[in-house]
């Protein structure tokens, strides 16, 4: 049973996956360019990173935690890699 499972993972499963077509399109795009229009990044979806940014490193503004549908609350701080920002009309 284990041999069949390993053979499936090694030979059959790679045939079902993507072959890197999207990677060629994004090869020349920088992190900053992607983070300007994509709201979720590794940094703002990691709650520990956001808490460290606020309480340990005292960033101003800190890295805001990403919540789906609440992107307008995110603040930009290019010095820590947070580039997405929406102007909120008050």
PDB file of N, CA, C and O in Angstrom, residues 2-75:
ATOM      1  N   UNK A   2       1.917   1.271   0.768  1.00  0.00           N
ATOM      2  CA  UNK A   2       2.803   2.434   0.837  1.00  0.00           C
ATOM      3  C   UNK A   2       3.500   2.662  -0.503  1.00  0.00           C
ATOM      4  O   UNK A   2       3.640   3.795  -0.959  1.00  0.00           O
ATOM      5  N   UNK A   3       3.907   1.595  -1.151  1.00  0.00           N
ATOM      6  CA  UNK A   3       4.597   1.714  -2.449  1.00  0.00           C
ATOM      7  C   UNK A   3       3.672   2.325  -3.487  1.00  0.00           C
ATOM      8  O   UNK A   3       4.082   3.210  -4.255  1.00  0.00           O
ATOM      9  N   UNK A   4       2.423   1.899  -3.523  1.00  0.00           N
ATOM     10  CA  UNK A   4       1.458   2.463  -4.475  1.00  0.00           C
ATOM     11  C   UNK A   4       1.243   3.945  -4.181  1.00  0.00           C
ATOM     12  O   UNK A   4       1.195   4.772  -5.096  1.00  0.00           O
ATOM     13  N   UNK A   5       1.147   4.303  -2.922  1.00  0.00           N
ATOM     14  CA  UNK A   5       0.943   5.690  -2.536  1.00  0.00           C
ATOM     15  C   UNK A   5       2.137   6.564  -2.948  1.00  0.00           C
ATOM     16  O   UNK A   5       1.962   7.646  -3.510  1.00  0.00           O
ATOM     17  N   UNK A   6       3.341   6.101  -2.694  1.00  0.00           N
ATOM     18  CA  UNK A   6       4.545   6.858  -3.054  1.00  0.00           C
ATOM     19  C   UNK A   6       4.652   6.998  -4.568  1.00  0.00           C
ATOM     20  O   UNK A   6       4.985   8.070  -5.081  1.00  0.00           O
ATOM     21  N   UNK A   7       4.358   5.941  -5.304  1.00  0.00           N
ATOM     22  CA  UNK A   7       4.395   6.011  -6.776  1.00  0.00           C
ATOM     23  C   UNK A   7       3.369   7.007  -7.298  1.00  0.00           C
ATOM     24  O   UNK A   7       3.635   7.756  -8.236  1.00  0.00           O
ATOM     25  N   UNK A   8       2.199   7.014  -6.688  1.00  0.00           N
ATOM     26  CA  UNK A   8       1.172   7.981  -7.092  1.00  0.00           C
ATOM     27  C   UNK A   8       1.667   9.408  -6.866  1.00  0.00           C
ATOM     28  O   UNK A   8       1.525  10.262  -7.737  1.00  0.00           O
ATOM     29  N   UNK A   9       2.236   9.659  -5.692  1.00  0.00           N
ATOM     30  CA  UNK A   9       2.726  11.002  -5.391  1.00  0.00           C
ATOM     31  C   UNK A   9       3.875  11.427  -6.297  1.00  0.00           C
ATOM     32  O   UNK A   9       3.996  12.588  -6.667  1.00  0.00           O
ATOM     33  N   UNK A  10       4.722  10.489  -6.654  1.00  0.00           N
ATOM     34  CA  UNK A  10       5.912  10.820  -7.439  1.00  0.00           C
ATOM     35  C   UNK A  10       5.625  10.942  -8.934  1.00  0.00           C
ATOM     36  O   UNK A  10       6.165  11.823  -9.606  1.00  0.00           O
ATOM     37  N   UNK A  11       4.758  10.079  -9.490  1.00  0.00           N
ATOM     38  CA  UNK A  11       4.594  10.040 -10.940  1.00  0.00           C
ATOM     39  C   UNK A  11       3.248  10.555 -11.443  1.00  0.00           C
ATOM     40  O   UNK A  11       3.195  11.197 -12.488  1.00  0.00           O
ATOM     41  N   UNK A  12       2.167  10.295 -10.744  1.00  0.00           N
ATOM     42  CA  UNK A  12       0.845  10.657 -11.249  1.00  0.00           C
ATOM     43  C   UNK A  12       0.455  12.078 -10.841  1.00  0.00           C
ATOM     44  O   UNK A  12      -0.029  12.860 -11.666  1.00  0.00           O
ATOM     45  N   UNK A  13       0.654  12.438  -9.602  1.00  0.00           N
ATOM     46  CA  UNK A  13       0.248  13.740  -9.109  1.00  0.00           C
ATOM     47  C   UNK A  13       0.908  14.907  -9.850  1.00  0.00           C
ATOM     48  O   UNK A  13       0.230  15.883 -10.159  1.00  0.00           O
ATOM     49  N   UNK A  14       2.190  14.865 -10.195  1.00  0.00           N
ATOM     50  CA  UNK A  14       2.778  15.989 -10.942  1.00  0.00           C
ATOM     51  C   UNK A  14       2.131  16.209 -12.308  1.00  0.00           C
ATOM     52  O   UNK A  14       2.163  17.331 -12.831  1.00  0.00           O
ATOM     53  N   UNK A  15       1.520  15.198 -12.888  1.00  0.00           N
ATOM     54  CA  UNK A  15       0.850  15.365 -14.177  1.00  0.00           C
ATOM     55  C   UNK A  15      -0.414  16.209 -14.051  1.00  0.00           C
ATOM     56  O   UNK A  15      -0.865  16.805 -15.028  1.00  0.00           O
ATOM     57  N   UNK A  16      -0.978  16.282 -12.868  1.00  0.00           N
ATOM     58  CA  UNK A  16      -2.216  17.025 -12.650  1.00  0.00           C
ATOM     59  C   UNK A  16      -1.973  18.485 -12.284  1.00  0.00           C
ATOM     60  O   UNK A  16      -2.898  19.280 -12.315  1.00  0.00           O
ATOM     61  N   UNK A  17      -0.771  18.843 -11.922  1.00  0.00           N
ATOM     62  CA  UNK A  17      -0.479  20.187 -11.435  1.00  0.00           C
ATOM     63  C   UNK A  17      -0.168  21.170 -12.538  1.00  0.00           C
ATOM     64  O   UNK A  17      -0.070  20.837 -13.716  1.00  0.00           O
ATOM     65  N   UNK A  18      -0.027  22.430 -12.135  1.00  0.00           N
ATOM     66  CA  UNK A  18       0.345  23.493 -13.074  1.00  0.00           C
ATOM     67  C   UNK A  18       1.805  23.326 -13.476  1.00  0.00           C
ATOM     68  O   UNK A  18       2.623  22.829 -12.722  1.00  0.00           O
ATOM     69  N   UNK A  19       2.117  23.776 -14.646  1.00  0.00           N
ATOM     70  CA  UNK A  19       3.470  23.605 -15.173  1.00  0.00           C
ATOM     71  C   UNK A  19       4.262  24.903 -15.193  1.00  0.00           C
ATOM     72  O   UNK A  19       5.155  25.069 -15.994  1.00  0.00           O
ATOM     73  N   UNK A  20       3.933  25.845 -14.335  1.00  0.00           N
ATOM     74  CA  UNK A  20       4.711  27.074 -14.243  1.00  0.00           C
ATOM     75  C   UNK A  20       4.338  28.128 -15.262  1.00  0.00           C
ATOM     76  O   UNK A  20       5.119  29.004 -15.541  1.00  0.00           O
ATOM     77  N   UNK A  21       3.136  28.050 -15.814  1.00  0.00           N
ATOM     78  CA  UNK A  21       2.728  29.053 -16.790  1.00  0.00           C
ATOM     79  C   UNK A  21       2.612  30.432 -16.157  1.00  0.00           C
ATOM     80  O   UNK A  21       2.981  31.426 -16.748  1.00  0.00           O
ATOM     81  N   UNK A  22       2.092  30.513 -14.944  1.00  0.00           N
ATOM     82  CA  UNK A  22       1.932  31.803 -14.273  1.00  0.00           C
ATOM     83  C   UNK A  22       3.257  32.371 -13.807  1.00  0.00           C
ATOM     84  O   UNK A  22       3.414  33.578 -13.704  1.00  0.00           O
ATOM     85  N   UNK A  23       4.208  31.526 -13.499  1.00  0.00           N
ATOM     86  CA  UNK A  23       5.500  32.005 -13.023  1.00  0.00           C
ATOM     87  C   UNK A  23       6.221  32.816 -14.082  1.00  0.00           C
ATOM     88  O   UNK A  23       6.937  33.749 -13.767  1.00  0.00           O
ATOM     89  N   UNK A  24       6.041  32.465 -15.350  1.00  0.00           N
ATOM     90  CA  UNK A  24       6.696  33.207 -16.424  1.00  0.00           C
ATOM     91  C   UNK A  24       6.137  34.622 -16.521  1.00  0.00           C
ATOM     92  O   UNK A  24       6.858  35.568 -16.803  1.00  0.00           O
ATOM     93  N   UNK A  25       4.838  34.792 -16.276  1.00  0.00           N
ATOM     94  CA  UNK A  25       4.220  36.115 -16.345  1.00  0.00           C
ATOM     95  C   UNK A  25       4.693  37.008 -15.204  1.00  0.00           C
ATOM     96  O   UNK A  25       4.808  38.210 -15.359  1.00  0.00           O
ATOM     97  N   UNK A  26       4.944  36.421 -14.049  1.00  0.00           N
ATOM     98  CA  UNK A  26       5.317  37.204 -12.870  1.00  0.00           C
ATOM     99  C   UNK A  26       6.817  37.275 -12.634  1.00  0.00           C
ATOM    100  O   UNK A  26       7.254  37.796 -11.608  1.00  0.00           O
ATOM    101  N   UNK A  27       7.614  36.812 -13.574  1.00  0.00           N
ATOM    102  CA  UNK A  27       9.061  36.741 -13.370  1.00  0.00           C
ATOM    103  C   UNK A  27       9.686  38.115 -13.153  1.00  0.00           C
ATOM    104  O   UNK A  27      10.562  38.276 -12.324  1.00  0.00           O
ATOM    105  N   UNK A  28       9.240  39.136 -13.853  1.00  0.00           N
ATOM    106  CA  UNK A  28       9.853  40.453 -13.734  1.00  0.00           C
ATOM    107  C   UNK A  28       9.139  41.395 -12.782  1.00  0.00           C
ATOM    108  O   UNK A  28       9.509  42.550 -12.655  1.00  0.00           O
ATOM    109  N   UNK A  29       8.105  40.926 -12.085  1.00  0.00           N
ATOM    110  CA  UNK A  29       7.322  41.791 -11.211  1.00  0.00           C
ATOM    111  C   UNK A  29       7.929  41.781  -9.806  1.00  0.00           C
ATOM    112  O   UNK A  29       8.209  40.730  -9.248  1.00  0.00           O
ATOM    113  N   UNK A  30       8.129  42.956  -9.242  1.00  0.00           N
ATOM    114  CA  UNK A  30       8.729  43.049  -7.909  1.00  0.00           C
ATOM    115  C   UNK A  30       7.669  42.823  -6.827  1.00  0.00           C
ATOM    116  O   UNK A  30       6.469  42.895  -7.075  1.00  0.00           O
ATOM    117  N   UNK A  31       8.141  42.583  -5.605  1.00  0.00           N
ATOM    118  CA  UNK A  31       7.239  42.417  -4.471  1.00  0.00           C
ATOM    119  C   UNK A  31       6.422  43.686  -4.247  1.00  0.00           C
ATOM    120  O   UNK A  31       5.219  43.636  -4.004  1.00  0.00           O
ATOM    121  N   UNK A  32       7.073  44.832  -4.361  1.00  0.00           N
ATOM    122  CA  UNK A  32       6.386  46.106  -4.147  1.00  0.00           C
ATOM    123  C   UNK A  32       5.245  46.290  -5.137  1.00  0.00           C
ATOM    124  O   UNK A  32       4.160  46.730  -4.763  1.00  0.00           O
ATOM    125  N   UNK A  33       5.474  45.930  -6.397  1.00  0.00           N
ATOM    126  CA  UNK A  33       4.430  46.078  -7.416  1.00  0.00           C
ATOM    127  C   UNK A  33       3.233  45.180  -7.109  1.00  0.00           C
ATOM    128  O   UNK A  33       2.086  45.597  -7.262  1.00  0.00           O
ATOM    129  N   UNK A  34       3.481  43.963  -6.661  1.00  0.00           N
ATOM    130  CA  UNK A  34       2.376  43.051  -6.326  1.00  0.00           C
ATOM    131  C   UNK A  34       1.671  43.497  -5.054  1.00  0.00           C
ATOM    132  O   UNK A  34       0.444  43.461  -4.978  1.00  0.00           O
ATOM    133  N   UNK A  35       2.419  43.913  -4.047  1.00  0.00           N
ATOM    134  CA  UNK A  35       1.833  44.289  -2.759  1.00  0.00           C
ATOM    135  C   UNK A  35       1.043  45.586  -2.841  1.00  0.00           C
ATOM    136  O   UNK A  35       0.279  45.894  -1.933  1.00  0.00           O
ATOM    137  N   UNK A  36       1.203  46.349  -3.916  1.00  0.00           N
ATOM    138  CA  UNK A  36       0.445  47.587  -4.062  1.00  0.00           C
ATOM    139  C   UNK A  36      -1.009  47.305  -4.418  1.00  0.00           C
ATOM    140  O   UNK A  36      -1.881  48.080  -4.060  1.00  0.00           O
ATOM    141  N   UNK A  37      -1.278  46.202  -5.115  1.00  0.00           N
ATOM    142  CA  UNK A  37      -2.666  45.933  -5.498  1.00  0.00           C
ATOM    143  C   UNK A  37      -3.221  44.624  -4.934  1.00  0.00           C
ATOM    144  O   UNK A  37      -4.422  44.391  -5.015  1.00  0.00           O
ATOM    145  N   UNK A  38      -2.384  43.767  -4.348  1.00  0.00           N
ATOM    146  CA  UNK A  38      -2.873  42.551  -3.695  1.00  0.00           C
ATOM    147  C   UNK A  38      -2.919  42.795  -2.190  1.00  0.00           C
ATOM    148  O   UNK A  38      -1.883  43.027  -1.569  1.00  0.00           O
ATOM    149  N   UNK A  39      -4.085  42.740  -1.578  1.00  0.00           N
ATOM    150  CA  UNK A  39      -4.176  43.100  -0.163  1.00  0.00           C
ATOM    151  C   UNK A  39      -3.539  42.097   0.792  1.00  0.00           C
ATOM    152  O   UNK A  39      -2.992  42.489   1.814  1.00  0.00           O
ATOM    153  N   UNK A  40      -3.574  40.807   0.490  1.00  0.00           N
ATOM    154  CA  UNK A  40      -3.053  39.791   1.422  1.00  0.00           C
ATOM    155  C   UNK A  40      -1.612  39.446   1.075  1.00  0.00           C
ATOM    156  O   UNK A  40      -1.317  39.034  -0.037  1.00  0.00           O
ATOM    157  N   UNK A  41      -0.711  39.640   2.034  1.00  0.00           N
ATOM    158  CA  UNK A  41       0.686  39.250   1.874  1.00  0.00           C
ATOM    159  C   UNK A  41       1.068  38.366   3.052  1.00  0.00           C
ATOM    160  O   UNK A  41       0.286  38.195   3.993  1.00  0.00           O
ATOM    161  N   UNK A  42       2.254  37.807   3.018  1.00  0.00           N
ATOM    162  CA  UNK A  42       2.694  36.973   4.132  1.00  0.00           C
ATOM    163  C   UNK A  42       2.759  37.799   5.409  1.00  0.00           C
ATOM    164  O   UNK A  42       2.430  37.322   6.486  1.00  0.00           O
ATOM    165  N   UNK A  43       3.164  39.044   5.301  1.00  0.00           N
ATOM    166  CA  UNK A  43       3.357  39.880   6.478  1.00  0.00           C
ATOM    167  C   UNK A  43       2.039  40.227   7.157  1.00  0.00           C
ATOM    168  O   UNK A  43       1.908  40.117   8.370  1.00  0.00           O
ATOM    169  N   UNK A  44       1.044  40.669   6.394  1.00  0.00           N
ATOM    170  CA  UNK A  44      -0.186  41.125   7.039  1.00  0.00           C
ATOM    171  C   UNK A  44      -1.204  40.008   7.290  1.00  0.00           C
ATOM    172  O   UNK A  44      -2.256  40.257   7.858  1.00  0.00           O
ATOM    173  N   UNK A  45      -0.923  38.799   6.889  1.00  0.00           N
ATOM    174  CA  UNK A  45      -1.792  37.675   7.242  1.00  0.00           C
ATOM    175  C   UNK A  45      -1.228  36.883   8.408  1.00  0.00           C
ATOM    176  O   UNK A  45      -1.858  35.935   8.868  1.00  0.00           O
ATOM    177  N   UNK A  46      -0.063  37.270   8.893  1.00  0.00           N
ATOM    178  CA  UNK A  46       0.577  36.616  10.020  1.00  0.00           C
ATOM    179  C   UNK A  46       0.326  37.468  11.272  1.00  0.00           C
ATOM    180  O   UNK A  46       0.924  38.527  11.438  1.00  0.00           O
ATOM    181  N   UNK A  47      -0.564  37.014  12.177  1.00  0.00           N
ATOM    182  CA  UNK A  47      -0.896  37.840  13.338  1.00  0.00           C
ATOM    183  C   UNK A  47       0.300  38.115  14.252  1.00  0.00           C
ATOM    184  O   UNK A  47       0.393  39.195  14.845  1.00  0.00           O
ATOM    185  N   UNK A  48       1.220  37.175  14.356  1.00  0.00           N
ATOM    186  CA  UNK A  48       2.396  37.390  15.205  1.00  0.00           C
ATOM    187  C   UNK A  48       3.260  38.512  14.642  1.00  0.00           C
ATOM    188  O   UNK A  48       3.758  39.367  15.375  1.00  0.00           O
ATOM    189  N   UNK A  49       3.416  38.540  13.322  1.00  0.00           N
ATOM    190  CA  UNK A  49       4.201  39.610  12.697  1.00  0.00           C
ATOM    191  C   UNK A  49       3.546  40.972  12.948  1.00  0.00           C
ATOM    192  O   UNK A  49       4.243  41.954  13.244  1.00  0.00           O
ATOM    193  N   UNK A  50       2.225  41.033  12.857  1.00  0.00           N
ATOM    194  CA  UNK A  50       1.519  42.302  13.074  1.00  0.00           C
ATOM    195  C   UNK A  50       1.643  42.765  14.521  1.00  0.00           C
ATOM    196  O   UNK A  50       1.859  43.951  14.778  1.00  0.00           O
ATOM    197  N   UNK A  51       1.519  41.849  15.463  1.00  0.00           N
ATOM    198  CA  UNK A  51       1.671  42.216  16.872  1.00  0.00           C
ATOM    199  C   UNK A  51       3.098  42.656  17.198  1.00  0.00           C
ATOM    200  O   UNK A  51       3.310  43.622  17.936  1.00  0.00           O
ATOM    201  N   UNK A  52       4.077  41.965  16.623  1.00  0.00           N
ATOM    202  CA  UNK A  52       5.481  42.358  16.821  1.00  0.00           C
ATOM    203  C   UNK A  52       5.754  43.734  16.240  1.00  0.00           C
ATOM    204  O   UNK A  52       6.481  44.539  16.812  1.00  0.00           O
ATOM    205  N   UNK A  53       5.157  44.000  15.085  1.00  0.00           N
ATOM    206  CA  UNK A  53       5.337  45.295  14.446  1.00  0.00           C
ATOM    207  C   UNK A  53       4.826  46.416  15.341  1.00  0.00           C
ATOM    208  O   UNK A  53       5.427  47.486  15.417  1.00  0.00           O
ATOM    209  N   UNK A  54       3.712  46.172  16.038  1.00  0.00           N
ATOM    210  CA  UNK A  54       3.120  47.210  16.880  1.00  0.00           C
ATOM    211  C   UNK A  54       3.782  47.313  18.244  1.00  0.00           C
ATOM    212  O   UNK A  54       4.104  48.421  18.696  1.00  0.00           O
ATOM    213  N   UNK A  55       3.999  46.187  18.926  1.00  0.00           N
ATOM    214  CA  UNK A  55       4.422  46.238  20.323  1.00  0.00           C
ATOM    215  C   UNK A  55       5.926  46.068  20.552  1.00  0.00           C
ATOM    216  O   UNK A  55       6.441  46.561  21.544  1.00  0.00           O
ATOM    217  N   UNK A  56       6.615  45.379  19.663  1.00  0.00           N
ATOM    218  CA  UNK A  56       8.052  45.168  19.860  1.00  0.00           C
ATOM    219  C   UNK A  56       8.857  46.221  19.112  1.00  0.00           C
ATOM    220  O   UNK A  56       9.740  46.863  19.672  1.00  0.00           O
ATOM    221  N   UNK A  57       8.526  46.410  17.823  1.00  0.00           N
ATOM    222  CA  UNK A  57       9.315  47.334  16.999  1.00  0.00           C
ATOM    223  C   UNK A  57       8.764  48.756  16.986  1.00  0.00           C
ATOM    224  O   UNK A  57       9.410  49.658  16.484  1.00  0.00           O
ATOM    225  N   UNK A  58       7.560  48.967  17.504  1.00  0.00           N
ATOM    226  CA  UNK A  58       6.923  50.296  17.559  1.00  0.00           C
ATOM    227  C   UNK A  58       6.903  50.995  16.202  1.00  0.00           C
ATOM    228  O   UNK A  58       7.202  52.187  16.097  1.00  0.00           O
ATOM    229  N   UNK A  59       6.537  50.246  15.143  1.00  0.00           N
ATOM    230  CA  UNK A  59       6.411  50.866  13.821  1.00  0.00           C
ATOM    231  C   UNK A  59       5.240  51.835  13.828  1.00  0.00           C
ATOM    232  O   UNK A  59       4.239  51.613  14.497  1.00  0.00           O
ATOM    233  N   UNK A  60       5.381  52.907  13.076  1.00  0.00           N
ATOM    234  CA  UNK A  60       4.311  53.889  12.984  1.00  0.00           C
ATOM    235  C   UNK A  60       4.016  54.209  11.534  1.00  0.00           C
ATOM    236  O   UNK A  60       4.815  54.873  10.894  1.00  0.00           O
ATOM    237  N   UNK A  61       2.937  53.784  10.930  1.00  0.00           N
ATOM    238  CA  UNK A  61       1.928  52.879  11.466  1.00  0.00           C
ATOM    239  C   UNK A  61       2.421  51.437  11.446  1.00  0.00           C
ATOM    240  O   UNK A  61       3.260  51.081  10.613  1.00  0.00           O
ATOM    241  N   UNK A  62       1.884  50.609  12.331  1.00  0.00           N
ATOM    242  CA  UNK A  62       2.304  49.201  12.344  1.00  0.00           C
ATOM    243  C   UNK A  62       1.700  48.434  11.182  1.00  0.00           C
ATOM    244  O   UNK A  62       0.833  48.939  10.469  1.00  0.00           O
ATOM    245  N   UNK A  63       2.154  47.232  10.996  1.00  0.00           N
ATOM    246  CA  UNK A  63       1.609  46.352   9.963  1.00  0.00           C
ATOM    247  C   UNK A  63       0.199  45.949  10.395  1.00  0.00           C
ATOM    248  O   UNK A  63       0.022  45.313  11.429  1.00  0.00           O
ATOM    249  N   UNK A  64      -0.803  46.351   9.633  1.00  0.00           N
ATOM    250  CA  UNK A  64      -2.194  46.044   9.968  1.00  0.00           C
ATOM    251  C   UNK A  64      -2.541  44.624   9.551  1.00  0.00           C
ATOM    252  O   UNK A  64      -2.181  44.186   8.459  1.00  0.00           O
ATOM    253  N   UNK A  65      -3.272  43.929  10.412  1.00  0.00           N
ATOM    254  CA  UNK A  65      -3.678  42.552  10.127  1.00  0.00           C
ATOM    255  C   UNK A  65      -4.729  42.557   9.026  1.00  0.00           C
ATOM    256  O   UNK A  65      -5.682  43.334   9.056  1.00  0.00           O
ATOM    257  N   UNK A  66      -4.554  41.673   8.040  1.00  0.00           N
ATOM    258  CA  UNK A  66      -5.469  41.587   6.905  1.00  0.00           C
ATOM    259  C   UNK A  66      -6.739  40.858   7.291  1.00  0.00           C
ATOM    260  O   UNK A  66      -6.702  39.768   7.838  1.00  0.00           O
ATOM    261  N   UNK A  67      -7.878  41.491   7.001  1.00  0.00           N
ATOM    262  CA  UNK A  67      -9.173  40.852   7.148  1.00  0.00           C
ATOM    263  C   UNK A  67      -9.919  41.011   5.833  1.00  0.00           C
ATOM    264  O   UNK A  67     -10.044  42.130   5.324  1.00  0.00           O
ATOM    265  N   UNK A  68     -10.394  39.914   5.303  1.00  0.00           N
ATOM    266  CA  UNK A  68     -11.108  39.929   4.019  1.00  0.00           C
ATOM    267  C   UNK A  68     -12.313  40.860   4.115  1.00  0.00           C
ATOM    268  O   UNK A  68     -13.122  40.754   5.035  1.00  0.00           O
ATOM    269  N   UNK A  69     -12.414  41.778   3.185  1.00  0.00           N
ATOM    270  CA  UNK A  69     -13.500  42.743   3.177  1.00  0.00           C
ATOM    271  C   UNK A  69     -13.206  44.011   3.956  1.00  0.00           C
ATOM    272  O   UNK A  69     -14.000  44.936   3.955  1.00  0.00           O
ATOM    273  N   UNK A  70     -12.067  44.072   4.638  1.00  0.00           N
ATOM    274  CA  UNK A  70     -11.705  45.253   5.430  1.00  0.00           C
ATOM    275  C   UNK A  70     -10.406  45.888   4.925  1.00  0.00           C
ATOM    276  O   UNK A  70      -9.660  46.493   5.682  1.00  0.00           O
ATOM    277  N   UNK A  71     -10.148  45.741   3.637  1.00  0.00           N
ATOM    278  CA  UNK A  71      -8.904  46.246   3.059  1.00  0.00           C
ATOM    279  C   UNK A  71      -8.777  47.759   3.176  1.00  0.00           C
ATOM    280  O   UNK A  71      -7.674  48.295   3.196  1.00  0.00           O
ATOM    281  N   UNK A  72      -9.909  48.463   3.263  1.00  0.00           N
ATOM    282  CA  UNK A  72      -9.854  49.922   3.322  1.00  0.00           C
ATOM    283  C   UNK A  72      -9.239  50.431   4.622  1.00  0.00           C
ATOM    284  O   UNK A  72      -8.851  51.587   4.718  1.00  0.00           O
ATOM    285  N   UNK A  73      -9.126  49.564   5.633  1.00  0.00           N
ATOM    286  CA  UNK A  73      -8.543  49.971   6.908  1.00  0.00           C
ATOM    287  C   UNK A  73      -7.023  49.820   6.950  1.00  0.00           C
ATOM    288  O   UNK A  73      -6.389  50.277   7.898  1.00  0.00           O
ATOM    289  N   UNK A  74      -6.450  49.203   5.931  1.00  0.00           N
ATOM    290  CA  UNK A  74      -5.010  48.959   5.934  1.00  0.00           C
ATOM    291  C   UNK A  74      -4.251  50.245   5.608  1.00  0.00           C
ATOM    292  O   UNK A  74      -4.640  51.003   4.733  1.00  0.00           O
ATOM    293  N   UNK A  75      -3.168  50.457   6.351  1.00  0.00           N
ATOM    294  CA  UNK A  75      -2.341  51.645   6.162  1.00  0.00           C
ATOM    295  C   UNK A  75      -1.002  51.248   5.558  1.00  0.00           C
ATOM    296  O   UNK A  75      -0.453  50.202   5.883  1.00  0.00           O
TER     297      UNK A  75
END
